[in-house]
XYZ file of C-alpha atoms in Angstrom:
749
model
C 80.109 -33.693 2.803
C 78.998 -37.028 1.192
C 79.239 -38.747 4.564
C 77.045 -36.183 6.115
C 74.634 -36.532 3.023
C 74.229 -40.249 3.691
C 73.849 -39.808 7.474
C 71.084 -37.437 6.749
C 69.755 -39.776 4.307
C 69.796 -42.704 6.406
C 68.120 -40.840 9.505
C 65.149 -39.830 6.953
C 64.782 -43.506 5.873
C 64.631 -44.455 9.353
C 62.129 -42.094 10.458
C 60.181 -43.173 7.227
C 60.629 -46.849 8.288
C 59.460 -46.279 11.833
C 56.267 -44.497 10.383
C 55.678 -47.389 8.036
C 55.414 -50.015 10.805
C 52.246 -48.196 12.169
C 49.974 -49.237 9.540
C 50.331 -51.229 6.008
C 47.291 -50.767 4.238
C 47.091 -52.254 0.590
C 45.921 -49.543 -2.053
C 43.580 -50.295 -4.973
C 43.537 -47.958 -7.804
C 40.479 -48.277 -10.053
C 41.112 -45.223 -12.340
C 41.186 -44.967 -16.027
C 44.665 -43.163 -17.002
C 45.416 -41.639 -20.450
C 48.568 -42.864 -22.026
C 51.261 -39.922 -22.180
C 51.848 -40.604 -25.811
C 48.412 -39.910 -26.614
C 48.160 -36.712 -24.809
C 51.444 -35.168 -24.883
C 52.513 -32.834 -21.891
C 53.719 -29.380 -22.669
C 55.000 -27.508 -19.590
C 57.642 -25.530 -20.326
C 59.618 -23.187 -17.908
C 62.123 -21.467 -19.798
C 60.392 -22.285 -23.317
C 63.454 -24.421 -24.538
C 61.817 -27.752 -24.686
C 58.430 -29.631 -24.623
C 59.952 -32.547 -22.958
C 60.256 -32.194 -19.231
C 63.411 -34.591 -19.219
C 65.281 -32.122 -21.261
C 64.075 -28.919 -19.265
C 67.081 -26.875 -17.904
C 66.396 -24.890 -14.664
C 69.663 -22.908 -14.434
C 69.047 -19.530 -14.243
C 65.599 -19.584 -12.735
C 64.902 -17.333 -9.871
C 62.686 -17.903 -6.899
C 61.900 -15.950 -3.727
C 62.831 -18.370 -0.733
C 63.584 -22.039 0.168
C 59.720 -23.073 -0.169
C 59.402 -22.029 -3.623
C 62.832 -23.428 -4.280
C 61.876 -26.771 -3.361
C 58.292 -26.484 -4.942
C 59.903 -25.582 -8.197
C 62.303 -28.517 -8.236
C 59.499 -30.932 -6.755
C 57.213 -29.872 -9.382
C 59.940 -30.619 -12.141
C 60.470 -33.991 -10.600
C 56.758 -34.737 -10.873
C 56.576 -34.163 -14.429
C 59.812 -36.035 -15.063
C 58.931 -38.991 -12.691
C 61.109 -39.133 -9.707
C 60.963 -37.862 -6.074
C 62.977 -35.240 -4.362
C 64.654 -34.772 -0.831
C 66.534 -31.931 0.669
C 70.365 -31.941 0.411
C 73.410 -30.007 1.843
C 73.251 -26.334 2.635
C 75.890 -23.525 3.394
C 75.082 -21.167 5.871
C 76.971 -17.895 6.891
C 78.925 -18.223 10.087
C 77.473 -15.325 12.232
C 74.064 -14.719 10.676
C 73.286 -18.334 9.949
C 71.645 -17.470 6.932
C 71.472 -19.760 4.052
C 74.192 -19.279 1.189
C 73.518 -22.377 -0.959
C 70.938 -25.073 -0.623
C 70.972 -28.276 -2.832
C 67.802 -30.738 -3.432
C 68.541 -34.049 -4.997
C 66.861 -37.057 -6.397
C 65.548 -39.155 -3.354
C 67.707 -42.152 -4.702
C 70.892 -40.282 -4.046
C 73.530 -42.102 -2.001
C 73.424 -45.581 -0.618
C 71.792 -46.911 2.382
C 73.837 -48.320 5.286
C 72.803 -51.974 5.899
C 72.900 -53.022 9.264
C 73.412 -56.896 10.473
C 69.700 -57.026 11.920
C 69.083 -60.411 10.865
C 66.016 -62.089 9.407
C 62.918 -59.463 9.979
C 59.305 -60.165 9.477
C 59.150 -56.794 7.536
C 62.061 -54.634 6.153
C 61.823 -51.641 3.936
C 63.017 -51.977 0.396
C 66.232 -50.493 -0.396
C 65.463 -47.570 -3.030
C 69.025 -45.724 -3.056
C 71.007 -46.113 -6.191
C 73.467 -43.709 -5.839
C 71.614 -41.224 -8.480
C 73.682 -37.905 -9.000
C 70.687 -35.929 -10.236
C 70.406 -32.457 -8.352
C 69.854 -28.833 -8.293
C 71.713 -26.156 -6.479
C 70.386 -23.012 -5.462
C 72.644 -19.856 -4.454
C 71.149 -17.144 -2.529
C 72.242 -13.588 -3.455
C 72.633 -10.616 -1.319
C 68.974 -9.501 -2.288
C 67.542 -12.648 -0.762
C 66.602 -14.235 -4.264
C 67.473 -17.883 -4.948
C 68.736 -18.660 -8.102
C 69.709 -22.076 -10.013
C 73.221 -22.198 -10.676
C 73.647 -26.038 -11.207
C 71.170 -28.510 -12.613
C 72.288 -32.213 -13.141
C 69.598 -34.000 -15.074
C 71.055 -37.405 -15.456
C 69.343 -40.300 -13.400
C 70.925 -43.742 -13.312
C 67.729 -45.638 -12.588
C 64.214 -45.967 -14.312
C 61.929 -42.945 -14.263
C 58.257 -43.291 -12.932
C 55.539 -43.156 -15.299
C 53.259 -40.127 -15.083
C 50.415 -42.027 -14.221
C 52.158 -43.259 -11.112
C 53.926 -40.073 -10.119
C 51.459 -39.160 -7.605
C 52.819 -42.125 -5.495
C 56.262 -40.816 -5.028
C 57.243 -39.823 -1.614
C 57.753 -36.011 -2.292
C 54.422 -35.829 -4.127
C 52.495 -37.328 -1.183
C 51.161 -35.216 1.618
C 48.174 -35.242 4.043
C 47.264 -31.350 4.269
C 46.112 -30.026 7.605
C 42.552 -29.554 6.159
C 42.483 -33.164 5.210
C 44.143 -34.310 8.425
C 41.669 -32.262 10.456
C 38.617 -33.780 8.615
C 40.014 -37.271 9.201
C 40.288 -36.444 12.821
C 36.772 -35.238 12.992
C 35.430 -38.230 11.516
C 37.296 -40.415 13.726
C 35.737 -38.704 16.734
C 32.625 -39.030 15.158
C 33.016 -42.740 15.319
C 33.547 -43.041 11.670
C 36.295 -45.592 10.688
C 39.583 -44.441 9.244
C 39.151 -46.490 6.095
C 35.726 -44.861 5.342
C 37.061 -41.374 5.910
C 39.759 -42.126 3.685
C 37.564 -43.554 1.049
C 35.280 -40.549 1.336
C 38.311 -38.084 0.545
C 39.235 -39.933 -2.470
C 35.663 -39.867 -3.867
C 35.512 -36.153 -2.996
C 38.711 -35.411 -4.828
C 37.750 -37.709 -7.936
C 40.045 -40.665 -7.291
C 43.086 -41.795 -5.806
C 45.477 -39.950 -7.790
C 43.908 -36.454 -6.930
C 43.666 -37.008 -3.243
C 47.386 -36.475 -2.771
C 48.285 -39.176 -0.286
C 47.834 -42.818 0.179
C 46.153 -44.713 3.017
C 49.490 -45.394 4.806
C 50.098 -41.744 4.652
C 46.781 -41.013 6.371
C 47.292 -43.565 9.160
C 50.757 -42.296 10.012
C 49.722 -38.754 10.003
C 46.919 -39.861 12.630
C 49.345 -41.610 14.664
C 51.713 -38.788 14.624
C 49.202 -36.270 15.675
C 47.972 -38.384 18.294
C 51.472 -39.242 19.798
C 51.861 -35.323 20.358
C 48.893 -35.268 22.691
C 48.063 -36.794 26.209
C 49.104 -40.388 25.631
C 52.496 -39.792 26.792
C 51.534 -39.102 30.276
C 51.296 -41.581 32.991
C 47.973 -41.412 35.527
C 46.927 -43.461 38.410
C 43.441 -42.241 38.875
C 41.452 -39.041 38.038
C 38.051 -37.580 37.865
C 36.783 -35.194 35.304
C 33.696 -32.883 34.706
C 32.943 -29.619 33.114
C 30.720 -26.670 34.375
C 27.561 -27.828 32.745
C 27.675 -31.179 34.481
C 27.628 -29.476 37.965
C 24.623 -27.582 36.622
C 22.812 -30.802 35.729
C 23.601 -32.608 39.069
C 21.995 -29.449 40.851
C 18.814 -30.126 38.917
C 18.813 -34.064 38.376
C 21.481 -35.182 41.166
C 18.643 -37.070 43.221
C 19.668 -40.215 41.133
C 22.982 -41.510 40.189
C 24.147 -44.257 38.374
C 27.704 -45.704 38.479
C 28.996 -48.650 36.551
C 32.587 -49.893 35.993
C 32.326 -52.827 33.515
C 34.282 -51.044 30.714
C 38.130 -50.728 30.740
C 40.313 -48.943 28.336
C 42.043 -51.281 26.091
C 45.432 -49.744 25.728
C 45.932 -49.108 29.394
C 43.583 -51.384 31.109
C 42.070 -48.750 33.030
C 38.520 -48.845 34.746
C 36.059 -46.451 33.476
C 33.469 -45.231 35.692
C 30.903 -42.675 34.276
C 28.411 -41.001 36.536
C 25.068 -40.954 34.732
C 21.703 -39.524 35.835
C 18.132 -39.158 34.424
C 17.080 -35.682 33.145
C 13.246 -34.353 32.551
C 12.971 -36.074 29.490
C 13.947 -39.480 30.948
C 17.308 -39.169 28.924
C 20.651 -39.901 30.075
C 22.475 -36.893 31.701
C 26.201 -36.943 32.326
C 27.654 -35.766 35.659
C 31.116 -36.758 35.238
C 33.674 -39.443 34.505
C 36.499 -41.456 36.743
C 39.379 -43.656 35.673
C 40.847 -46.052 38.193
C 43.683 -48.590 37.873
C 42.083 -51.287 40.407
C 38.842 -51.715 42.170
C 40.120 -51.500 45.868
C 38.001 -49.967 48.308
C 40.446 -46.942 48.884
C 40.344 -46.291 44.877
C 36.499 -45.975 44.893
C 36.670 -43.763 48.109
C 38.866 -41.446 46.242
C 36.773 -41.083 43.238
C 33.607 -40.603 45.042
C 34.996 -38.324 47.534
C 36.458 -36.312 44.322
C 32.965 -36.379 42.801
C 31.372 -35.204 45.882
C 33.869 -32.233 46.559
C 33.405 -31.086 42.844
C 29.405 -31.233 43.304
C 29.397 -29.113 46.298
C 29.005 -31.819 48.750
C 25.580 -32.796 47.578
C 24.683 -36.504 48.132
C 22.048 -38.255 45.651
C 18.993 -39.992 47.185
C 19.710 -43.052 45.331
C 22.920 -44.702 43.737
C 22.318 -47.594 41.285
C 25.596 -49.659 40.981
C 26.401 -53.333 40.338
C 27.069 -56.100 42.958
C 30.759 -54.798 43.581
C 31.632 -55.203 47.255
C 34.483 -52.508 47.146
C 31.964 -50.208 45.669
C 29.451 -50.831 48.154
C 31.939 -50.357 51.137
C 33.055 -47.092 49.699
C 29.547 -45.800 49.087
C 28.708 -46.436 52.941
C 31.743 -44.412 53.967
C 31.281 -41.366 51.255
C 27.475 -41.403 50.859
C 26.015 -42.491 54.216
C 22.789 -40.769 53.655
C 22.115 -42.159 50.105
C 19.990 -45.448 49.144
C 22.464 -47.873 47.538
C 20.586 -49.927 45.015
C 21.750 -52.980 43.117
C 21.236 -53.409 39.396
C 18.482 -56.072 38.947
C 19.620 -57.093 35.661
C 23.034 -58.246 37.130
C 21.252 -60.216 40.129
C 19.306 -61.961 37.234
C 22.368 -62.893 35.232
C 24.084 -64.153 38.311
C 21.033 -66.346 39.045
C 21.600 -68.297 35.856
C 24.922 -69.700 37.504
C 23.793 -70.167 41.127
C 20.022 -71.598 40.732
C 20.357 -72.926 37.176
C 18.287 -75.909 38.223
C 15.616 -73.994 40.030
C 14.999 -71.553 36.882
C 14.228 -74.510 34.635
C 11.009 -74.576 36.550
C 8.487 -71.991 34.919
C 6.416 -71.305 38.038
C 9.677 -70.715 39.938
C 11.242 -68.365 37.367
C 7.749 -66.359 37.339
C 7.672 -65.992 41.241
C 11.348 -65.358 41.389
C 11.124 -62.351 39.038
C 7.932 -61.085 40.650
C 9.775 -60.956 43.859
C 12.773 -59.124 42.089
C 10.701 -56.461 40.184
C 7.151 -56.395 40.787
C 6.174 -56.345 44.446
C 4.766 -52.945 45.859
C 5.107 -53.468 49.528
C 6.967 -55.035 52.116
C 4.041 -57.447 52.834
C 3.835 -58.521 49.480
C 7.360 -59.229 49.225
C 7.456 -61.181 52.517
C 4.453 -63.330 51.474
C 5.840 -64.153 47.925
C 9.221 -64.661 49.164
C 8.139 -67.351 52.047
C 5.965 -69.073 49.161
C 9.181 -69.243 47.046
C 11.585 -70.832 49.522
C 8.703 -72.934 50.831
C 7.289 -74.358 47.743
C 10.632 -74.899 45.994
C 12.618 -75.819 49.327
C 15.382 -73.576 48.634
C 15.590 -71.987 52.101
C 19.073 -73.647 52.469
C 20.367 -72.399 49.307
C 23.243 -69.914 50.231
C 22.901 -67.805 47.391
C 19.351 -67.302 47.813
C 19.831 -66.685 51.292
C 22.450 -63.955 50.767
C 19.983 -62.336 48.088
C 17.370 -62.444 51.027
C 19.895 -60.668 53.485
C 20.465 -57.887 51.223
C 17.063 -57.413 50.043
C 16.837 -53.928 51.067
C 19.297 -52.872 48.186
C 17.421 -54.535 45.272
C 13.815 -55.127 46.100
C 11.599 -51.992 45.065
C 9.312 -52.515 47.816
C 11.986 -51.560 50.376
C 12.858 -48.380 48.673
C 9.590 -46.631 47.897
C 10.534 -43.751 50.131
C 13.471 -42.805 47.937
C 13.413 -41.427 44.545
C 14.724 -43.861 41.765
C 12.879 -42.689 38.715
C 11.495 -46.281 38.274
C 14.690 -47.600 37.113
C 15.794 -51.244 38.440
C 19.132 -51.472 36.674
C 22.466 -49.646 35.826
C 21.615 -49.832 32.232
C 21.893 -46.211 31.490
C 25.852 -46.216 32.632
C 26.198 -49.225 30.718
C 24.708 -47.610 27.647
C 27.248 -44.868 28.183
C 30.036 -47.471 28.181
C 28.672 -48.878 25.027
C 28.325 -45.435 23.140
C 31.812 -44.658 24.009
C 33.640 -48.160 23.399
C 31.941 -48.466 19.810
C 33.879 -45.376 18.866
C 37.126 -46.608 19.908
C 39.576 -49.282 18.375
C 41.880 -51.671 20.637
C 44.712 -49.329 20.648
C 42.876 -46.059 21.501
C 44.347 -44.260 24.478
C 43.026 -41.696 27.053
C 43.267 -38.833 24.564
C 41.027 -40.722 22.108
C 38.827 -41.826 24.995
C 38.434 -38.168 26.134
C 37.345 -37.006 22.726
C 34.882 -39.735 22.413
C 33.568 -39.093 25.854
C 32.952 -35.344 25.054
C 31.287 -36.197 21.845
C 28.696 -38.483 23.613
C 28.276 -35.771 26.102
C 27.818 -33.484 23.366
C 25.445 -35.692 21.560
C 23.139 -35.979 24.630
C 23.099 -32.464 25.458
C 22.056 -31.610 21.718
C 19.181 -34.076 21.986
C 17.919 -32.782 25.381
C 18.058 -29.324 23.612
C 15.934 -30.783 20.798
C 13.282 -31.984 23.463
C 13.398 -29.066 25.146
C 12.394 -27.051 21.996
C 9.998 -29.492 21.055
C 8.252 -29.009 24.544
C 7.743 -25.396 23.637
C 6.457 -25.872 20.285
C 3.459 -27.765 20.838
C 1.839 -30.147 23.190
C 0.790 -33.904 22.866
C -2.487 -35.369 22.252
C -4.624 -36.350 25.125
C -6.422 -39.928 25.079
C -9.382 -38.304 26.825
C -10.617 -34.496 25.865
C -11.721 -32.212 28.386
C -9.990 -33.570 31.399
C -8.837 -31.002 33.798
C -6.139 -32.814 35.414
C -4.756 -34.125 32.085
C -4.654 -30.455 30.795
C -2.770 -29.241 33.647
C -0.213 -32.221 33.442
C 0.078 -31.272 29.843
C 0.868 -27.839 30.492
C 3.534 -28.439 33.258
C 5.344 -31.654 32.370
C 7.492 -32.437 29.547
C 6.159 -34.756 26.942
C 7.719 -38.159 28.227
C 6.528 -37.392 31.812
C 3.109 -36.496 30.485
C 2.681 -39.655 28.927
C 3.735 -41.607 31.892
C 1.028 -39.420 33.881
C -1.502 -40.194 31.240
C -1.019 -44.058 31.485
C -1.442 -43.608 35.259
C -4.757 -41.491 34.688
C -6.044 -44.417 32.347
C -5.280 -47.001 34.839
C -7.087 -45.060 37.330
C -10.083 -44.941 35.300
C -10.336 -48.872 35.240
C -9.980 -48.585 39.206
C -12.881 -49.295 41.682
C -12.806 -47.469 44.928
C -14.735 -48.175 48.449
C -14.661 -45.422 51.070
C -13.815 -46.818 54.517
C -13.436 -43.336 56.259
C -15.439 -40.132 56.175
C -14.609 -37.487 58.953
C -15.577 -34.363 57.221
C -12.620 -33.327 55.208
C -10.673 -36.680 55.783
C -11.328 -39.800 53.638
C -9.893 -42.939 53.330
C -10.622 -45.499 50.389
C -9.524 -48.826 49.220
C -8.848 -48.540 45.501
C -8.370 -51.732 43.185
C -8.617 -53.021 39.736
C -11.272 -55.864 39.286
C -9.890 -59.077 38.421
C -6.420 -57.488 38.455
C -5.478 -56.531 41.836
C -6.434 -59.276 44.348
C -4.686 -56.953 47.133
C -6.226 -53.464 47.426
C -4.298 -50.199 48.015
C -5.194 -47.682 50.781
C -5.559 -43.911 49.818
C -5.893 -41.314 52.176
C -7.225 -37.933 51.267
C -7.707 -34.639 52.981
C -9.916 -32.447 50.888
C -9.157 -28.963 52.625
C -5.384 -29.168 51.974
C -5.485 -31.536 49.009
C -3.078 -33.881 50.984
C -3.175 -37.460 49.496
C -1.183 -40.480 50.083
C -1.165 -44.214 48.773
C 0.182 -47.353 50.067
C 2.023 -48.016 46.698
C 4.131 -44.822 47.343
C 4.597 -44.116 43.687
C 4.807 -40.221 44.272
C 7.989 -40.720 46.289
C 9.506 -43.396 44.226
C 8.806 -41.989 40.482
C 7.656 -38.404 41.343
C 4.262 -38.504 39.793
C 0.851 -39.337 41.243
C -0.211 -42.988 41.316
C -3.381 -44.322 39.528
C -5.140 -44.693 42.913
C -4.531 -41.045 43.849
C -5.537 -39.881 40.338
C -8.866 -41.903 40.956
C -9.742 -40.222 44.160
C -9.010 -36.734 42.785
C -11.038 -37.281 39.973
C -13.828 -38.257 41.604
C -13.553 -35.277 44.041
C -13.408 -33.019 41.103
C -10.006 -31.738 41.548
C -9.238 -29.667 38.446
C -5.461 -29.451 38.781
C -2.362 -31.269 40.276
C -1.633 -29.917 43.696
C 1.657 -27.981 43.534
C 3.277 -29.993 46.355
C 2.980 -33.276 44.176
C 4.717 -31.548 41.089
C 8.205 -32.557 41.079
C 10.211 -29.735 39.614
C 12.606 -32.160 37.862
C 9.729 -33.376 35.541
C 8.628 -29.798 34.521
C 9.411 -27.910 31.405
C 10.811 -25.286 33.230
C 13.557 -26.926 35.461
C 16.494 -25.897 33.106
C 15.305 -22.402 32.779
C 17.975 -21.138 35.402
C 20.810 -23.099 33.784
C 23.622 -20.929 32.358
C 23.964 -21.471 28.618
C 27.373 -20.537 26.554
C 26.139 -18.406 24.033
C 29.363 -17.072 22.848
C 30.206 -20.002 21.174
C 26.976 -19.805 19.088
C 27.286 -16.216 18.027
C 30.919 -15.125 18.032
C 32.543 -17.684 16.099
C 33.947 -16.245 12.915
C 33.417 -18.035 9.632
C 33.242 -21.820 9.678
C 35.649 -24.362 10.344
C 38.230 -25.126 7.777
C 36.925 -28.806 7.117
C 33.482 -27.888 6.775
C 34.532 -25.330 4.201
C 36.506 -27.680 2.107
C 33.536 -29.879 1.943
C 31.105 -27.359 0.919
C 33.312 -25.732 -1.762
C 34.298 -28.830 -3.211
C 30.702 -29.822 -3.522
C 30.104 -26.698 -5.488
C 33.069 -27.390 -7.669
C 31.930 -30.851 -8.410
C 28.400 -29.944 -9.373
C 29.998 -27.375 -11.541
C 32.311 -29.706 -13.175
C 29.839 -32.330 -13.602
C 27.417 -30.091 -15.506
C 30.325 -28.894 -17.646
C 32.041 -32.124 -18.617
C 29.993 -32.552 -21.645
C 30.573 -29.449 -23.445
C 33.704 -27.957 -24.792
C 32.845 -24.489 -24.206
C 31.929 -24.931 -20.508
C 35.113 -26.704 -20.196
C 37.058 -23.631 -21.436
C 35.101 -21.584 -19.091
C 35.954 -23.787 -16.016
C 39.587 -23.840 -16.998
C 39.707 -19.991 -17.445
C 38.041 -19.622 -14.099
C 40.574 -21.995 -12.332
C 43.358 -19.909 -13.759
C 41.692 -16.606 -12.657
C 41.093 -17.970 -9.329
C 44.686 -19.355 -8.966
C 46.206 -15.922 -9.840
C 44.162 -14.278 -7.205
C 44.890 -16.639 -4.554
C 48.648 -16.674 -5.410
C 48.505 -12.797 -4.927
C 47.050 -13.066 -1.258
C 49.190 -15.925 -0.118
C 51.969 -17.684 -2.152
C 52.521 -20.057 -4.991
C 49.757 -22.635 -5.246
C 50.852 -26.035 -6.496
C 47.859 -27.485 -9.175
C 48.921 -30.960 -10.314
C 47.819 -31.966 -13.716
C 46.857 -35.473 -14.228
C 45.512 -37.225 -17.292
C 42.486 -39.011 -15.598
C 39.392 -39.502 -17.577
C 36.066 -40.611 -16.329
C 32.966 -41.732 -18.204
C 30.275 -39.257 -18.555
C 27.521 -41.532 -18.265
C 25.387 -41.488 -15.282
C 23.900 -44.692 -13.704
C 20.612 -44.164 -11.726
C 18.589 -46.322 -9.641
C 15.207 -46.996 -11.394
C 12.369 -45.261 -10.281
C 10.456 -46.361 -7.198
C 7.134 -47.776 -7.878
C 4.494 -48.828 -5.400
C 4.134 -52.577 -5.018
C 0.998 -53.924 -5.679
C -1.555 -54.158 -3.131
C 0.604 -51.408 -0.992
C -1.412 -48.368 0.151
C -1.020 -44.919 -0.582
C -0.249 -43.721 3.129
C 1.888 -40.992 4.412
C 5.252 -42.378 5.454
C 6.060 -42.247 9.244
C 8.674 -39.728 10.171
C 11.912 -40.568 11.882
C 10.725 -38.818 15.172
C 7.338 -40.610 15.003
C 9.038 -44.045 14.470
C 11.463 -43.385 17.609
C 8.325 -42.501 19.841
C 6.407 -45.277 18.679
C 9.012 -47.655 19.176
C 9.644 -46.288 22.702
C 6.048 -46.368 23.733
C 6.054 -50.142 22.210
C 9.100 -50.978 24.495
C 7.306 -49.525 27.480
C 3.878 -51.227 26.523
C 5.608 -54.590 26.199
C 7.389 -54.206 29.454
C 3.997 -53.515 30.911
C 2.385 -56.452 29.573
C 5.260 -58.801 30.855
C 4.863 -57.344 34.288
C 1.165 -57.864 34.199
C 1.552 -61.394 32.794
C 4.130 -62.418 35.263
C 2.287 -60.894 38.238
C -1.100 -62.557 36.991
C 0.754 -65.996 36.651
C 2.060 -65.529 40.246
C -1.253 -64.396 41.712
C -2.966 -67.335 40.186
C -0.450 -69.712 41.959
C -1.165 -68.131 45.528
C -4.953 -67.289 44.947
C -6.207 -70.043 47.237
C -3.875 -69.169 50.007
C -4.854 -65.388 49.919
C -8.414 -66.290 49.864
C -8.129 -68.333 52.817
C -6.234 -65.525 54.894
C -9.093 -63.145 53.641
C -11.787 -65.160 54.420
C -15.007 -63.501 53.695
C -13.425 -60.085 53.423
C -10.399 -58.655 51.509
C -6.846 -57.742 51.886
C -5.083 -54.361 51.858
C -1.595 -53.257 51.311
C -0.306 -51.626 54.730
C 0.285 -47.938 54.467
C 2.546 -47.759 57.193
C 5.661 -49.915 56.161
C 4.504 -53.231 57.644
C 5.210 -56.604 56.899
C 1.963 -57.930 57.323
C -1.452 -57.339 55.195
C -4.530 -55.852 56.519
C -7.519 -57.702 56.509
C -10.873 -56.227 55.944
C -14.111 -57.817 56.290
C -17.510 -56.556 54.765
C -18.087 -54.692 57.898
C -15.464 -51.875 57.752
C -15.521 -51.579 61.632
C -13.919 -55.022 62.046
C -10.301 -55.094 60.245
C -7.295 -56.917 61.516
C -3.593 -57.147 60.595
C -2.840 -60.501 59.190
C 0.608 -62.388 58.674
């Protein structure tokens, strides 16, 4: 029997040792502990003695094995040792327990294996201690103590350190659930443990050590998905398919992020909703970046989305991905990320970029050309003036110009985006929540958390749009009033920005055929090449050579100028893109069952709330002996009622004292000279920052294009002669030249 005990003890030690290898975290205890001698403990079980060491458990009766273990473990806590389960004897046929022993954790001796020198080895705590307790189970099922050996052959633990003994430490289910929720939310484990210690009133009261928490999380994780091998897979939920039906005209895909543990390639499919915010369509994992891997992923995505292809796909410069897109999405427009091209230019044309004028012109052709004719003109000047027409990287870039230049993609909706930053933002949002050892299960939890946050933000913006309207920069303007009614707040600001730019425009009528008009529109001193607007009054058909309506989905400043001077009071329905309206998501299914049919609150949330209530009550009562007595009586009464519903509840007593003084920060005072103004709200700061970034980007675009126009102004003036140049409205690579006599016009190269 002793050999069996030793073997079981050895197996238990090996299990504990394996768990200890997961994390070793030093614990610092900053608490004030009263001396046992100054506050004697009087916890009698049978009334025979006030000293826990002299307590005799023989004759004590309990109902089951759980209560038997708790009885001896509570005794061990007061005395100062740890407990583990020992031998038991069962009936042959029924397998019911007849006898069970619990012993000191130092019982027996550890078998030492010749493993050589190890970087870390668990200390030997066995000393052959004979202290134990034996329970016999009667025919009535009651457990009675028939033997109690109280003599230990080792030093007992002090009462202020008993909470560190192994059998007195346990990470509760609610505590584990709370730590898992914090981890899913991106909170570090150390911070979560620190919060639970603060909530409990200190390390002795939390019930476990840092190492226990790390081991419990690791054990829980090992029971889930991470033991399965995967090659490639794609995942989406029902809401993502609904979102794709509404906003699937634009798709952004990026594969720069890899999971650290499996080195798998993560490829989220991201779009843009009616608030210009990210919306998730799905996520795929690949083991490599071969063409067949991307073909499988894209086909899986397309099959799950009812074979609906997007208008535009934005990716990085991955040749395998481009080949797969040509096979799976032949009707979609493949766009390359401008940011990646700019970064690659730093490696391939570093010397040319050192020239300020070259950099301005390069950025202009990369981002700010509006028509194919304008792009061809500036590109020719770029390679001619800086003699880079023989540069292989420049030549390759020109050969694939239709994939990155905005001027060649005006007929395809892109939402005005030029990079795959939206997908990279997704990768960043997920990766910052994960550690280097995170697996697929952790990634899935973070992915769901990020998606949930995005949907919550979208829901908040939908609510905000229904509760009010934004202020208009110009009052009593019918077009703006109509736009404010149909568009979301973010899109209204974009529309208003175009309208205000239109107010600064001049127009010249070059054709009047009854209800058919043609105008040349430009901003003086800003646009050296004019845009052509065609307008049919009877049907309200309008088009512009800048093609912003097909690229962004809202009318451009040139069209709004013409509509305004013709006293059109509302936006024609044909030019209101449904994806930008407030009502676009009204038909989307919403799962209300989880909102209204949830009984009660999650245990982790309830624990936090009830602990806060008790902490406030205890803090208010700590300085008054009468109120302290009230709290003690309330705890005892609550304990009796809870035990009547469930079973025995262990409430450990610990002599921990804390200072009653409360240290507070000094009251805030307004600094001298500071104005007494209203503080900006969080949402106000967010929108101000967003509009500030957009304004800064517009200023950069205007200054860059202005600098480039100043470089080519003389050449353009020679081409225009006594007239002016107009952007072609039919996709030509040549400007249209108009003289003061509108009947004489020509196409010039």
